[in-house]
XYZ file of C-alpha atoms in Angstrom:
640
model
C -6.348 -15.010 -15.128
C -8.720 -13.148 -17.581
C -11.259 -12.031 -15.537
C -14.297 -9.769 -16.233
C -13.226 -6.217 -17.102
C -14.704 -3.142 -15.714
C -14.573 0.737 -16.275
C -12.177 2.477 -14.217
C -14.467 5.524 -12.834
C -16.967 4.281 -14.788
C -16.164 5.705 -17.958
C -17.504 3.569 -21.170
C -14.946 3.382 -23.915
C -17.434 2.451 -26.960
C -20.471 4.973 -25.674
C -17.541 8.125 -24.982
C -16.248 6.822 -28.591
C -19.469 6.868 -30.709
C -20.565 10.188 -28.955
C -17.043 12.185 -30.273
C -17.940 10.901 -33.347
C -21.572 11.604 -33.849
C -20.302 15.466 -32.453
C -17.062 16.046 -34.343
C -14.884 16.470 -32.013
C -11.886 14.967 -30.218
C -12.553 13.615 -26.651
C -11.208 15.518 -23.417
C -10.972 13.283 -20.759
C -12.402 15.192 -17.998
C -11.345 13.198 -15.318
C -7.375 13.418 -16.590
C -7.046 17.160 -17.674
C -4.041 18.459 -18.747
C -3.012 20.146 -16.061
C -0.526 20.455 -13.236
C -2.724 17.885 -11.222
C -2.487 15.166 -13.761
C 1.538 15.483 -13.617
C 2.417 15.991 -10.020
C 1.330 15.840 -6.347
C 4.351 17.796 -4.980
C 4.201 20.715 -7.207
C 5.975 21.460 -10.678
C 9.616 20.104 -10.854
C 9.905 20.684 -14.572
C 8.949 23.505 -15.835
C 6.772 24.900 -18.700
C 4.505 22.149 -19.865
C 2.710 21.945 -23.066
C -0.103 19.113 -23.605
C -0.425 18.252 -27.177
C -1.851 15.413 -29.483
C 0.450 12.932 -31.674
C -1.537 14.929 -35.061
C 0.354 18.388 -33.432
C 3.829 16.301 -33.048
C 3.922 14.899 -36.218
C 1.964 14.342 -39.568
C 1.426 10.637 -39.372
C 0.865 9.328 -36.159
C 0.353 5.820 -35.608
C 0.052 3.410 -32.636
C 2.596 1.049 -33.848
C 5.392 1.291 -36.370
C 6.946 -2.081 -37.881
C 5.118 -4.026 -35.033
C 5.557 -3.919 -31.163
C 8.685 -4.350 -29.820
C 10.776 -4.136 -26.436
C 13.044 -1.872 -27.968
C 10.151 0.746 -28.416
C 10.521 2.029 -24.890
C 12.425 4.905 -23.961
C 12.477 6.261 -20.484
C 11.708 9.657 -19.889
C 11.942 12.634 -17.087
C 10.535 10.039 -14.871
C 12.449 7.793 -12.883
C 10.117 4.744 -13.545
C 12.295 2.243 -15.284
C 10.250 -0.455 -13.107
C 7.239 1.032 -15.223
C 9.466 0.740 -18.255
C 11.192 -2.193 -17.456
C 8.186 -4.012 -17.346
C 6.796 -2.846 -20.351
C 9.701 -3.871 -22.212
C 9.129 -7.873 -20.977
C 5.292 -7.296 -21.916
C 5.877 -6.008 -25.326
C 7.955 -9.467 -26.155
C 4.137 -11.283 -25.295
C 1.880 -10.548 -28.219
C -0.882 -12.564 -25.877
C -0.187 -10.425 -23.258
C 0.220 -7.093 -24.884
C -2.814 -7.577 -26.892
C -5.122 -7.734 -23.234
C -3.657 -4.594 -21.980
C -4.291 -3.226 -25.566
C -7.295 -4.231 -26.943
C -8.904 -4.437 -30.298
C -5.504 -2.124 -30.969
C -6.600 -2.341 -34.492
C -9.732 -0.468 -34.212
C -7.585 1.845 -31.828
C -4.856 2.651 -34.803
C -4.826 5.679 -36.844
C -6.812 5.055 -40.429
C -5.660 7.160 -43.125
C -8.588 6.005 -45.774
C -11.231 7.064 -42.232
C -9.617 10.218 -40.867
C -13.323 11.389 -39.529
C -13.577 7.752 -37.554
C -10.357 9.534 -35.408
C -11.630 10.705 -31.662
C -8.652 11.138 -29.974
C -9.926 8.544 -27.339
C -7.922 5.380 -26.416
C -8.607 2.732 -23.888
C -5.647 0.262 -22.040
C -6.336 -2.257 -19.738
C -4.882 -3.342 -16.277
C -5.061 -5.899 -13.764
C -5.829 -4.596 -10.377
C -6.751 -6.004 -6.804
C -8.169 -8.731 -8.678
C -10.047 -7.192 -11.730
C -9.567 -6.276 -15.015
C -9.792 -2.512 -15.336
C -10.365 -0.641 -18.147
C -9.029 2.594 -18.502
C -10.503 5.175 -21.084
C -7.666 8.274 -21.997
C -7.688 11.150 -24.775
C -4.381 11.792 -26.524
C -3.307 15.148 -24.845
C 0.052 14.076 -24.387
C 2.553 16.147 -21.922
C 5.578 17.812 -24.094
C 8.335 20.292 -23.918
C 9.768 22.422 -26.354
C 8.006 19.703 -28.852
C 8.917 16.749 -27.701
C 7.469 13.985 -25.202
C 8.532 14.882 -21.503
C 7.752 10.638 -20.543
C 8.345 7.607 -21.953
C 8.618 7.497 -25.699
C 9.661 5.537 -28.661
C 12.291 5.632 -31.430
C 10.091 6.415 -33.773
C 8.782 10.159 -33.381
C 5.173 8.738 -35.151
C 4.551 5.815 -32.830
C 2.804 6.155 -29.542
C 1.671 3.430 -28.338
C 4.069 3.370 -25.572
C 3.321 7.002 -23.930
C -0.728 6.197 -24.432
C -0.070 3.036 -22.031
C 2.360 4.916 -19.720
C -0.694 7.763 -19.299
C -2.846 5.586 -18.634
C -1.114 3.518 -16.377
C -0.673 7.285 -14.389
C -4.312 8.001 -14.675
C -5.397 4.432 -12.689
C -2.383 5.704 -9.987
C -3.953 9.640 -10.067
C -0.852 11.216 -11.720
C 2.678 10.623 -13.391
C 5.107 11.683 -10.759
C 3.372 8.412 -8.460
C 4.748 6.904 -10.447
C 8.516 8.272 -9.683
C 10.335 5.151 -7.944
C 8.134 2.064 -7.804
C 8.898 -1.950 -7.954
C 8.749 -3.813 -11.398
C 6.908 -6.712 -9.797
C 3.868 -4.328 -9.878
C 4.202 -3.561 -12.975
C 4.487 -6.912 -14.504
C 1.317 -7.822 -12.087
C -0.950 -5.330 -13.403
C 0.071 -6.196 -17.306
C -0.716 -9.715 -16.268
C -2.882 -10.850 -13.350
C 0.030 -13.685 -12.494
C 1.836 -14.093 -9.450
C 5.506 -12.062 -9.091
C 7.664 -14.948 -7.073
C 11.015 -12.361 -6.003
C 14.198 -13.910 -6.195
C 17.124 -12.969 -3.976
C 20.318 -14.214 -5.942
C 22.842 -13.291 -3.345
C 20.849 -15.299 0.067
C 20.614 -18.237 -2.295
C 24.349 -18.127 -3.656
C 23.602 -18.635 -6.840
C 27.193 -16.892 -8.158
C 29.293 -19.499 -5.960
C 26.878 -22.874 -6.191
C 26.512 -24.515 -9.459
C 24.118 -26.849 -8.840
C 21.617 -24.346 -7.005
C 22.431 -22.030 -10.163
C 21.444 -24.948 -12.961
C 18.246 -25.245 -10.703
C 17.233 -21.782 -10.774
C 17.944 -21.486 -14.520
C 15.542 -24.385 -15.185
C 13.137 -22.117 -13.186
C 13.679 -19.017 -15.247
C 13.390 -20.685 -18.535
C 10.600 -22.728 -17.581
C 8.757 -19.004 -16.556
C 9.690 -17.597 -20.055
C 8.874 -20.503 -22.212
C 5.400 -20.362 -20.567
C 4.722 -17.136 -21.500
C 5.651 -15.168 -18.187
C 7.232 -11.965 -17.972
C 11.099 -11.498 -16.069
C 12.924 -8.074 -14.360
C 16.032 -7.898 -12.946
C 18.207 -5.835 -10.862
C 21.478 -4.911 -9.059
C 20.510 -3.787 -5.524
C 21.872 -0.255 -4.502
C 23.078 -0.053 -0.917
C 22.943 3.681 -0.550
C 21.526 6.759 -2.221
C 24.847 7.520 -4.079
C 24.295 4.113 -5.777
C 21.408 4.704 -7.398
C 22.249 4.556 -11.070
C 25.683 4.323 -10.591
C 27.219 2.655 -13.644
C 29.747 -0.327 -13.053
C 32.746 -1.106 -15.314
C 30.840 -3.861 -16.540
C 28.254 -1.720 -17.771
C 25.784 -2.553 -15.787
C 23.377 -0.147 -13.858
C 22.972 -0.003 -10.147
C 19.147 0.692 -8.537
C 18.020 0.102 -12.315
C 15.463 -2.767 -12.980
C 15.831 -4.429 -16.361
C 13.708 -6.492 -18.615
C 14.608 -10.180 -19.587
C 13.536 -10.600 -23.485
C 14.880 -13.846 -23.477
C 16.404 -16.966 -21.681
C 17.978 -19.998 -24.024
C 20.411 -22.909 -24.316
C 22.968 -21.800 -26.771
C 24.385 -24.275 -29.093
C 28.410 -23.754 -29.540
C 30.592 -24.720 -32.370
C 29.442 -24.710 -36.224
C 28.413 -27.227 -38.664
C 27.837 -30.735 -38.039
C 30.421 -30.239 -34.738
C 28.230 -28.070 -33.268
C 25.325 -31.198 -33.411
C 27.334 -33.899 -32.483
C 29.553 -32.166 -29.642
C 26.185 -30.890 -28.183
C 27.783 -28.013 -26.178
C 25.246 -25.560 -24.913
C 25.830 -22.534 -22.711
C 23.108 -21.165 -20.672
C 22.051 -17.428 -21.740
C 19.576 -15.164 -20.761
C 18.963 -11.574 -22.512
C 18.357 -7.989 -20.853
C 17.728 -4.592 -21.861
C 18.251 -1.188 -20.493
C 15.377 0.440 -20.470
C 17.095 3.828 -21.327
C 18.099 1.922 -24.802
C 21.371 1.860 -24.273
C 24.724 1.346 -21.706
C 25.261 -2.253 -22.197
C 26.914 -4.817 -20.368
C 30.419 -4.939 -22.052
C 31.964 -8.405 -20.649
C 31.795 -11.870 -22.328
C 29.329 -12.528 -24.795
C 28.161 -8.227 -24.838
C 27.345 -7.548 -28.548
C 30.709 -7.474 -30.091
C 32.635 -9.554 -28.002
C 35.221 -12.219 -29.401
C 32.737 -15.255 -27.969
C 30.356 -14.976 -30.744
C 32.537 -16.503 -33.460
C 32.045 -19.476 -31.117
C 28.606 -19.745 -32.277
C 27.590 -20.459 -35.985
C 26.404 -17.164 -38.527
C 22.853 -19.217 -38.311
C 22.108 -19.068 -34.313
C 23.690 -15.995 -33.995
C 20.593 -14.727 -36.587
C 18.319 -16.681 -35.101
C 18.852 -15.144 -31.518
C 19.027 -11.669 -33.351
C 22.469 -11.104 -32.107
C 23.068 -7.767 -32.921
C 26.191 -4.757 -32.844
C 24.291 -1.989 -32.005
C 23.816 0.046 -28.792
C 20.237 -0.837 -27.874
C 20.138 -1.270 -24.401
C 19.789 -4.630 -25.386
C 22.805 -7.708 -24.331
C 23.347 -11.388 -23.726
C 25.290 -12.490 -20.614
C 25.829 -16.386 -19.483
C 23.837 -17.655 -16.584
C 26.598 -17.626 -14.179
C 27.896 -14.138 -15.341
C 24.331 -13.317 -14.741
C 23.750 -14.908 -11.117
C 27.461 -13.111 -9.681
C 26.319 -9.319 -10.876
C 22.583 -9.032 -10.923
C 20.762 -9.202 -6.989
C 17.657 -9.964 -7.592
C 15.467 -11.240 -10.026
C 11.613 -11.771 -10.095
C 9.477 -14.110 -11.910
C 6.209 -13.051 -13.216
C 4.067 -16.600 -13.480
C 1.322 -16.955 -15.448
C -1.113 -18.784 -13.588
C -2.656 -20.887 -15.937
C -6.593 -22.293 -14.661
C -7.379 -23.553 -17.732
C -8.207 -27.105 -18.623
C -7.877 -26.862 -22.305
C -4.122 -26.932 -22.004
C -1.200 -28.690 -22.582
C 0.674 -27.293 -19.798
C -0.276 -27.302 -15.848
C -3.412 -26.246 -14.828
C -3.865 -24.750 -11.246
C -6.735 -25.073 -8.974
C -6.909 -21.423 -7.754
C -8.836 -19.540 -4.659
C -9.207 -16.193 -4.931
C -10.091 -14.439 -1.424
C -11.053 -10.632 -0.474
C -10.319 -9.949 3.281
C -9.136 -7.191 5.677
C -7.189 -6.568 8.493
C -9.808 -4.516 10.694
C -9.464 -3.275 14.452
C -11.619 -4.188 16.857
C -11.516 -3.669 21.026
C -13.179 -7.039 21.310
C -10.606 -9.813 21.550
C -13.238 -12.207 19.442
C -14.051 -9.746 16.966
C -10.172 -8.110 16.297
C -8.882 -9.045 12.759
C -5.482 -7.123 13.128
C -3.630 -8.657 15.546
C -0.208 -8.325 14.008
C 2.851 -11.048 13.546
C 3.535 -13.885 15.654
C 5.564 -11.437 18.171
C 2.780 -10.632 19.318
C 1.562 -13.678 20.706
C -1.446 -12.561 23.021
C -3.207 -10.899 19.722
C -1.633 -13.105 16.851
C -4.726 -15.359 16.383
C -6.741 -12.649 16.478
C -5.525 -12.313 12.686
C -7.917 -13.659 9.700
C -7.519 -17.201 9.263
C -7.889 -19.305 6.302
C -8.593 -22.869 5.939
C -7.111 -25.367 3.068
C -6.732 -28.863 1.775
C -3.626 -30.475 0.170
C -5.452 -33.557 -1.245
C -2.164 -35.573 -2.815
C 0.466 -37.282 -1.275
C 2.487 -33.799 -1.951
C 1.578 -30.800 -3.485
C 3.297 -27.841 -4.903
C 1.407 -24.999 -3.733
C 1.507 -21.047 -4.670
C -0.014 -18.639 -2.369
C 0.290 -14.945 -3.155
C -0.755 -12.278 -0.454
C -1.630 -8.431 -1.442
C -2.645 -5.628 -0.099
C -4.025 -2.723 -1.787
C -1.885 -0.022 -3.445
C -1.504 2.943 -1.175
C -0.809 4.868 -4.752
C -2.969 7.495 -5.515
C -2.806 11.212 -6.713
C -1.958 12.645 -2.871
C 1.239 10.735 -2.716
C 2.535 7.353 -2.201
C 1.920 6.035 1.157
C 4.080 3.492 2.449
C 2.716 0.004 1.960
C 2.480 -1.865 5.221
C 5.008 -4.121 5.981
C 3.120 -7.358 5.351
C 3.157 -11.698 5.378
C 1.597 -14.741 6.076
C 2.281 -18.292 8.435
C 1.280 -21.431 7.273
C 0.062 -23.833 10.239
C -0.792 -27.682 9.614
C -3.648 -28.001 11.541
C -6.242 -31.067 12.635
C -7.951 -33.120 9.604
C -11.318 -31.436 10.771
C -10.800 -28.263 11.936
C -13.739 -26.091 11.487
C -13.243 -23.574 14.115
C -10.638 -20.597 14.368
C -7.623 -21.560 16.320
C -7.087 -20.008 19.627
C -3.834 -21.787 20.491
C -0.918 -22.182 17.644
C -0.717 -25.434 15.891
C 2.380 -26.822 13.934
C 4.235 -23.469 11.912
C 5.478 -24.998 8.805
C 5.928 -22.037 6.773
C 6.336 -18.179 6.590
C 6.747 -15.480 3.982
C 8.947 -12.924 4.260
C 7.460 -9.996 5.787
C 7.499 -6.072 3.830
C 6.425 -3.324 3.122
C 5.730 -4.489 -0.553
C 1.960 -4.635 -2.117
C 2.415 -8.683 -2.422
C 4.264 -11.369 -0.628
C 4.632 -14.914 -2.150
C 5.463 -18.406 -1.491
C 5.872 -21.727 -3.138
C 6.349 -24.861 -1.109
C 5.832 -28.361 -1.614
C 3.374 -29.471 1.019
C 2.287 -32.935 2.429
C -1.366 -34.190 2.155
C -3.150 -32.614 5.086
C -5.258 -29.668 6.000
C -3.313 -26.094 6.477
C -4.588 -22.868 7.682
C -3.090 -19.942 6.557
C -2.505 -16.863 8.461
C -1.947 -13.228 6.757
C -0.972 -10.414 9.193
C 0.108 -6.954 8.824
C 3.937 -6.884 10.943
C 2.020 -4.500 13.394
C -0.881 -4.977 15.349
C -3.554 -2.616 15.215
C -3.067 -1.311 11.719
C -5.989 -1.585 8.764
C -5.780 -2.799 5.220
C -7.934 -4.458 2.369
C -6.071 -7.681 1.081
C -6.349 -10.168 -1.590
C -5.314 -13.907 -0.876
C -4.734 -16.554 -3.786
C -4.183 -20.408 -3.075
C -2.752 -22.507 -6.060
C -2.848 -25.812 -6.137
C -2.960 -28.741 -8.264
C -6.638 -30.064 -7.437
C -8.953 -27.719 -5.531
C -7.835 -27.039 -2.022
C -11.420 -25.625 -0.678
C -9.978 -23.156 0.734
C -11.853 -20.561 2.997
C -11.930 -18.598 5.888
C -12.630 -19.873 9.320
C -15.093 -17.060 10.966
C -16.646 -19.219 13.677
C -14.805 -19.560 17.494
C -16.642 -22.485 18.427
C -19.943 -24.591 17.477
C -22.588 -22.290 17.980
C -25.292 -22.644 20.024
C -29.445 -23.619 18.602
C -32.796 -24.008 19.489
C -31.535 -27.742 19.045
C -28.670 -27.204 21.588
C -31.113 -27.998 24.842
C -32.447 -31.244 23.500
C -29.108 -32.612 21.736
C -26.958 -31.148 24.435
C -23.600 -28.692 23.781
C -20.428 -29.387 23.821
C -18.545 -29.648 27.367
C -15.513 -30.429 26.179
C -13.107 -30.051 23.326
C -10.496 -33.013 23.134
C -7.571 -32.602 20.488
C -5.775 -36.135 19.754
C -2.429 -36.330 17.827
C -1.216 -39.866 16.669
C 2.502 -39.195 15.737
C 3.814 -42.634 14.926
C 3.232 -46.336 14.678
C 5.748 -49.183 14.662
C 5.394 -52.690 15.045
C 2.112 -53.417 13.210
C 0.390 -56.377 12.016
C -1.494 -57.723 8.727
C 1.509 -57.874 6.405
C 1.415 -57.834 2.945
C 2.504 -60.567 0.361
C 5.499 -58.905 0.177
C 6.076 -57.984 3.331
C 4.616 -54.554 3.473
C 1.293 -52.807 4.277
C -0.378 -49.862 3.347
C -1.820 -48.697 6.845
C -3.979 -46.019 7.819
C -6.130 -45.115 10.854
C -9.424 -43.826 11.974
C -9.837 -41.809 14.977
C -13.415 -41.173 15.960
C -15.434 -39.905 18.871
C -19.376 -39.767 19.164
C -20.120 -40.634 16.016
C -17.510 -38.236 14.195
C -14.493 -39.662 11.763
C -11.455 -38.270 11.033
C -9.077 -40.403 8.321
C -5.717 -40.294 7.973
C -4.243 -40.511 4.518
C -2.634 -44.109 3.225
C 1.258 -44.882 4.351
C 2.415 -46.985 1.241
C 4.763 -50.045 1.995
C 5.477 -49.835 5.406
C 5.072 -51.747 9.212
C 6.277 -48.081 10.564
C 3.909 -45.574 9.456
C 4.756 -41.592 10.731
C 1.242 -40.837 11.340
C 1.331 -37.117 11.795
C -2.755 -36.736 12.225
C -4.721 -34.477 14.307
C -8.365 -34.502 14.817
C -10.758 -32.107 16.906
C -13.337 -33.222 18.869
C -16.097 -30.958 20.405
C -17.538 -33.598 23.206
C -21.143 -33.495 24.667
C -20.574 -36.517 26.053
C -17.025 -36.647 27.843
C -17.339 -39.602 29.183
C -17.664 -41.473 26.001
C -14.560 -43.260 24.721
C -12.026 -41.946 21.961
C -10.977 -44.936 18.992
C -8.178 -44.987 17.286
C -8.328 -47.889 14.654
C -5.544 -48.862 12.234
C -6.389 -50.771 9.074
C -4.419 -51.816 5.896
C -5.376 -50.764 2.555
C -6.458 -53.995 0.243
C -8.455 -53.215 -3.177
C -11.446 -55.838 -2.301
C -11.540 -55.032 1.683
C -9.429 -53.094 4.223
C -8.241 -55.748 6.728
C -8.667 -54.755 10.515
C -4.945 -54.124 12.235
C -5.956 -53.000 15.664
C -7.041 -50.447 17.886
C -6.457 -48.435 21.047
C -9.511 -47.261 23.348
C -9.168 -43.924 24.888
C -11.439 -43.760 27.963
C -13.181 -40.532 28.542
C -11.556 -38.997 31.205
C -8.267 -38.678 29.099
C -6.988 -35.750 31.010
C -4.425 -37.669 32.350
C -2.800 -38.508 29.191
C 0.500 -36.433 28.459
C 2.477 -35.685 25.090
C 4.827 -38.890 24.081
C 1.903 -41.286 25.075
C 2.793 -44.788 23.856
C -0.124 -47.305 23.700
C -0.153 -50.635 22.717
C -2.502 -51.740 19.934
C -4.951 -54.632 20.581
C -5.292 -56.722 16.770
C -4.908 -60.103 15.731
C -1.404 -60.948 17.657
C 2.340 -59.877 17.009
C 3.950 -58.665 13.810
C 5.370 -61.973 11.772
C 8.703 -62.847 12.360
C 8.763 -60.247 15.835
C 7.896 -60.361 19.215
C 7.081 -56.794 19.251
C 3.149 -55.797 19.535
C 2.021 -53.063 17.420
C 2.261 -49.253 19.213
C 1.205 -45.579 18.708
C 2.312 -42.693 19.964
C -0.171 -40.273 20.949
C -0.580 -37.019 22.640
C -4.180 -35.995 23.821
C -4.988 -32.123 24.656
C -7.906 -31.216 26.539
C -9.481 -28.232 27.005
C -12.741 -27.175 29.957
C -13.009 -23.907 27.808
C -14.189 -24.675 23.952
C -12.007 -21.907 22.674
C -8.291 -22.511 24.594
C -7.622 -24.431 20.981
């Protein structure tokens, strides 16, 4: 997750630093001048704009006052309370805060040094897969002398409108930054993965059980560090910001400081009747307009809980922005929700450590049907495979596996662009595929597609091999993207750039491949070589001049569901095809049976049952041991 940083526009923090300081004077950041440029792309919407530093707003500035804290954040002429939002949920992370503001001590003002002051700050962000470091000076935009952004409660601390300028420099000016997505936000501050939650498709409100699931889920997230936004979904422009008798804000992401079990009753009762309520905490980012049901800040429901939790949880009467709500309260107003995980890669840990593959690709355009890497969704079938393809291994039994697909931000100081509507299939595809596919294999999976800078899935996948498929929802169209896999052991996951084996100086003496066969063993009942207790543990091997593909082991069972595919590009098509079933033992794998595919196999359809030939019936049945097979084959190496 904490990658190598580098200097946005290749400005040196330390070198720009030292040099103010030999010379005496304050650093001007040439490349973020205060000027109309810096503020807007769309011309002046506010008026008379004065740029001043924190020394000119006050007489003792200081980066932080009493510590960092969520409620630090105000939002300001800008209508970026996903910026704000997110902030909030970082400044709650004194791990996380402390990467996107580093060596903050060094950074803070020093009364006993006032000459080591150069008006020159540095903040760091995650973006497209590196850590960028962004240098800024302290020319901060005001009117009539105070902050026009985001600010704090404290008139001396500034901490918060150094980040949120620097955070507009890496997007070219502030007003990009008018109307954005929180998931960003908490992306950048981070380098995890944002998983978006829709509360209403999965009826979290209505279904309790599905609703105890998901809070397991959020307080899993928090309790491992991550960072959680929230929001209530405006259907039309008139909604934006409209205020609900609850409280609550419409269009209006806000942070989650904090997700608990909350112990009811008081004294010994509240130990012994171990009653708990599930509670998760918000605030406003405009620091105030609360949420005024049960369990808001001076509601009746508190005296349920004793004077110590209550101080513990900082329960407080005052209007912050800042509220408790129940879980279920929660899940029937708020629409969506996302979940900022911290990936953790480590393996000096004592929670889960992911595998992860980190990919740079692009959808590019091409006239050539072979060389076209924007073929758009699977609508459009006769270009869909012309998409980048990317191969990977679930090596367990199961696997949960994360995949997160970005593209790059179309941000930047001449507008915001739309994103491209964006998403991803997942295929299963044969054990040993090497080669892109040409025909589509077994769709398991697919994100949903948007116009939003990342899409992300989790699913719980069977052992097996998987390509992945990342499109743009158009064909045609051209974009940079970024594709993590994470997974619990490494998944070896790359991209498949090769249509079929290519050709050598070796090819005229070893021969090339006439024919490509694909075989798919589906099932297998009836087989023998039992157990001591009745069982087996059976697997196969299908194999083809000289080449092996292995199924994975079926534990405790005469009625294995196969579900293997294996590719074979055939010089010699007349040579036979093997499928051989064997049961696992720990000294030696006893022999089960096998089925001999003659060469020609063409004749072969889908449903294929053969009979295996082994060491007699299955005990105790008159029933010989059968697969079911289907064998594809193909004059033209890249019809699959």
């Amino acid at each position: 997750m904490f990658s190598s940083v580098k200097p946005f526009e290749g400005q040196q923090f330390a070198s720009l630093k030292k040099e103010c300081q030999q010379n005496r004077r304050l650093f001007e950041d040439p490349l973020f001048p205060p000027e109309d440029r810096s503020l807007f792309y769309q011309g002046n919407q506010i008026g008379k704009v004065t740029w001043k530093r924190p020394k000119e707003l006050c007489e003792d500035p200081h980066l932080f006052v009493n510590g960092i804290s969520a409620h630090d954040l105000h939002q300001g002429q800008l209508g970026n309370c996903w910026f704000v939002a997110a902030s909030s949920s970082l400044a709650s992370r004194e791990s996380l805060w402390q990467k996107v503001i580093p060596n903050w001590k060094e950074q803070e003002w020093d009364k006993d040094k006032p000459e080591s002051y150069a008006g020159i700050f540095h903040f760091r962000f995650w973006r497209f897969g590196d850590w960028m470091d962004v240098v800024i000076d302290d020319r901060l935009p005001t009117a009539n002398g105070k902050l026009i952004y985001c600010h704090s409660n404290d008139s001396n601390e500034f901490w918060s409108a150094l980040v949120e300028k620097a955070y507009a420099k890496l997007y070219g000016c502030y007003e990009v930054l008018d109307g954005g997505n929180t998931a960003d936000a908490l992306v950048d501050f981070t380098g995890g993965v944002s998983e978006p939650i829709d509360l209403l498709e999965g009826r979290f409100g209505q279904e309790e059980e599905a609703r105890n699931q998901l809070f397991e889920r959020v307080l899993k997230v928090h309790n491992r560090g991550g960072l959680i936004s929230c929001s209530i979904r405006a259907t039309s422009q008139a909604d934006m910001e409209a205020r609900l008798d609850c409280g609550l804000v419409k269009g209006h992401a806000y942070a989650v400081t904090d997700v608990h079990r909350i112990r009811l009753g008081h004294g010994l009762l509240a130990y012994f009747k171990s009653e708990k309520l599930t509670m998760i905490r918000m605030r406003n980012p405009w620091g105030e307009r609360e949420w005024n049901g049960a369990w808001s800040d001076s509601s009746e429901e508190w005296q349920r809980v004793s004077k110590g939790e209550r101080e513990n949880l900082g329960v407080t009467v005052q209007d912050d922005g800042e509220f408790w709500m129940t879980f279920e309260d929660f899940s029937k107003y708020f629409t969506d929700l996302i979940l900022c995980r911290l990936i953790n890669t480590s393996y000096i840990s004592i929670h889960k450590t992911w595998e992860e593959a980190v990919i740079f690709g692009a959808w590019s355009h091409n006239e050539d049907p072979l060389r076209n890497r924007s073929g758009g969704c699977i609508n459009h079938k006769t270009t869909y495979l012309q998409n980048p393809q990317y191969v990977f291994d679930v090596k367990k039994p199961e696997d949960e596996v994360l995949i997160c697909l970005q593209q790059k931000d179309k941000r930047s100081q001449q507008g915001k662009k739309e994103n491209l509507a964006i998403g991803f299939d997942i295929q299963r595809v044969e054990l040993n595929r090497t080669y892109r596919m040409h025909k589509s294999q077994q769709k398991l999976f697919s994100s949903v597609y948007i116009n939003s800078r990342s899409v992300f899935l989790r699913k719980d996948l069977k052992e097996g091999r998987y390509v992945i498929i990342p499109t743009t929802f158009d064909p045609g169209l051209q974009a940079d993207f970024l594709l993590r896999v994470f997974t619990d052991v490494p998944s070896d996951c790359k991209e498949l750039t090769v249509d079929e084996p290519p050709q050598t100086c070796w090819t005229g003496l070893c021969g090339y491949p006439q024919l490509v066969t694909q075989v798919y063993v589906r099932s297998g009942v009836g087989l023998e070589g039992q157990d001591s207790d009745g069982s087996s543990d059976p697997y196969l091997i299908v194999s083809c001049e000289g080449q092996k593909v292995r199924s994975p082991v079926h534990n405790n069972t005469l009625s294995p569901e196969f579900d293997v595919k294996a590719l074979f590009y055939r010089k010699k098509p007349k040579e036979p095809i093997y499928i051989q079933v064997y049961n696992k033992n720990v000294l030696k794998d006893s022999f089960l049976g096998q089925v001999t595919l003659n060469g020609d196999v063409s004749d072969l359809q889908q449903d294929h049952t053969l009979h295996l030939r082994g060491k007699g019936n299955r005990q105790n049945s008159d029933l010989p041991g059968m697969l079911s097979v289907s064998v594809i084959t193909s004059n033209v190496l890249t019809n699959i």
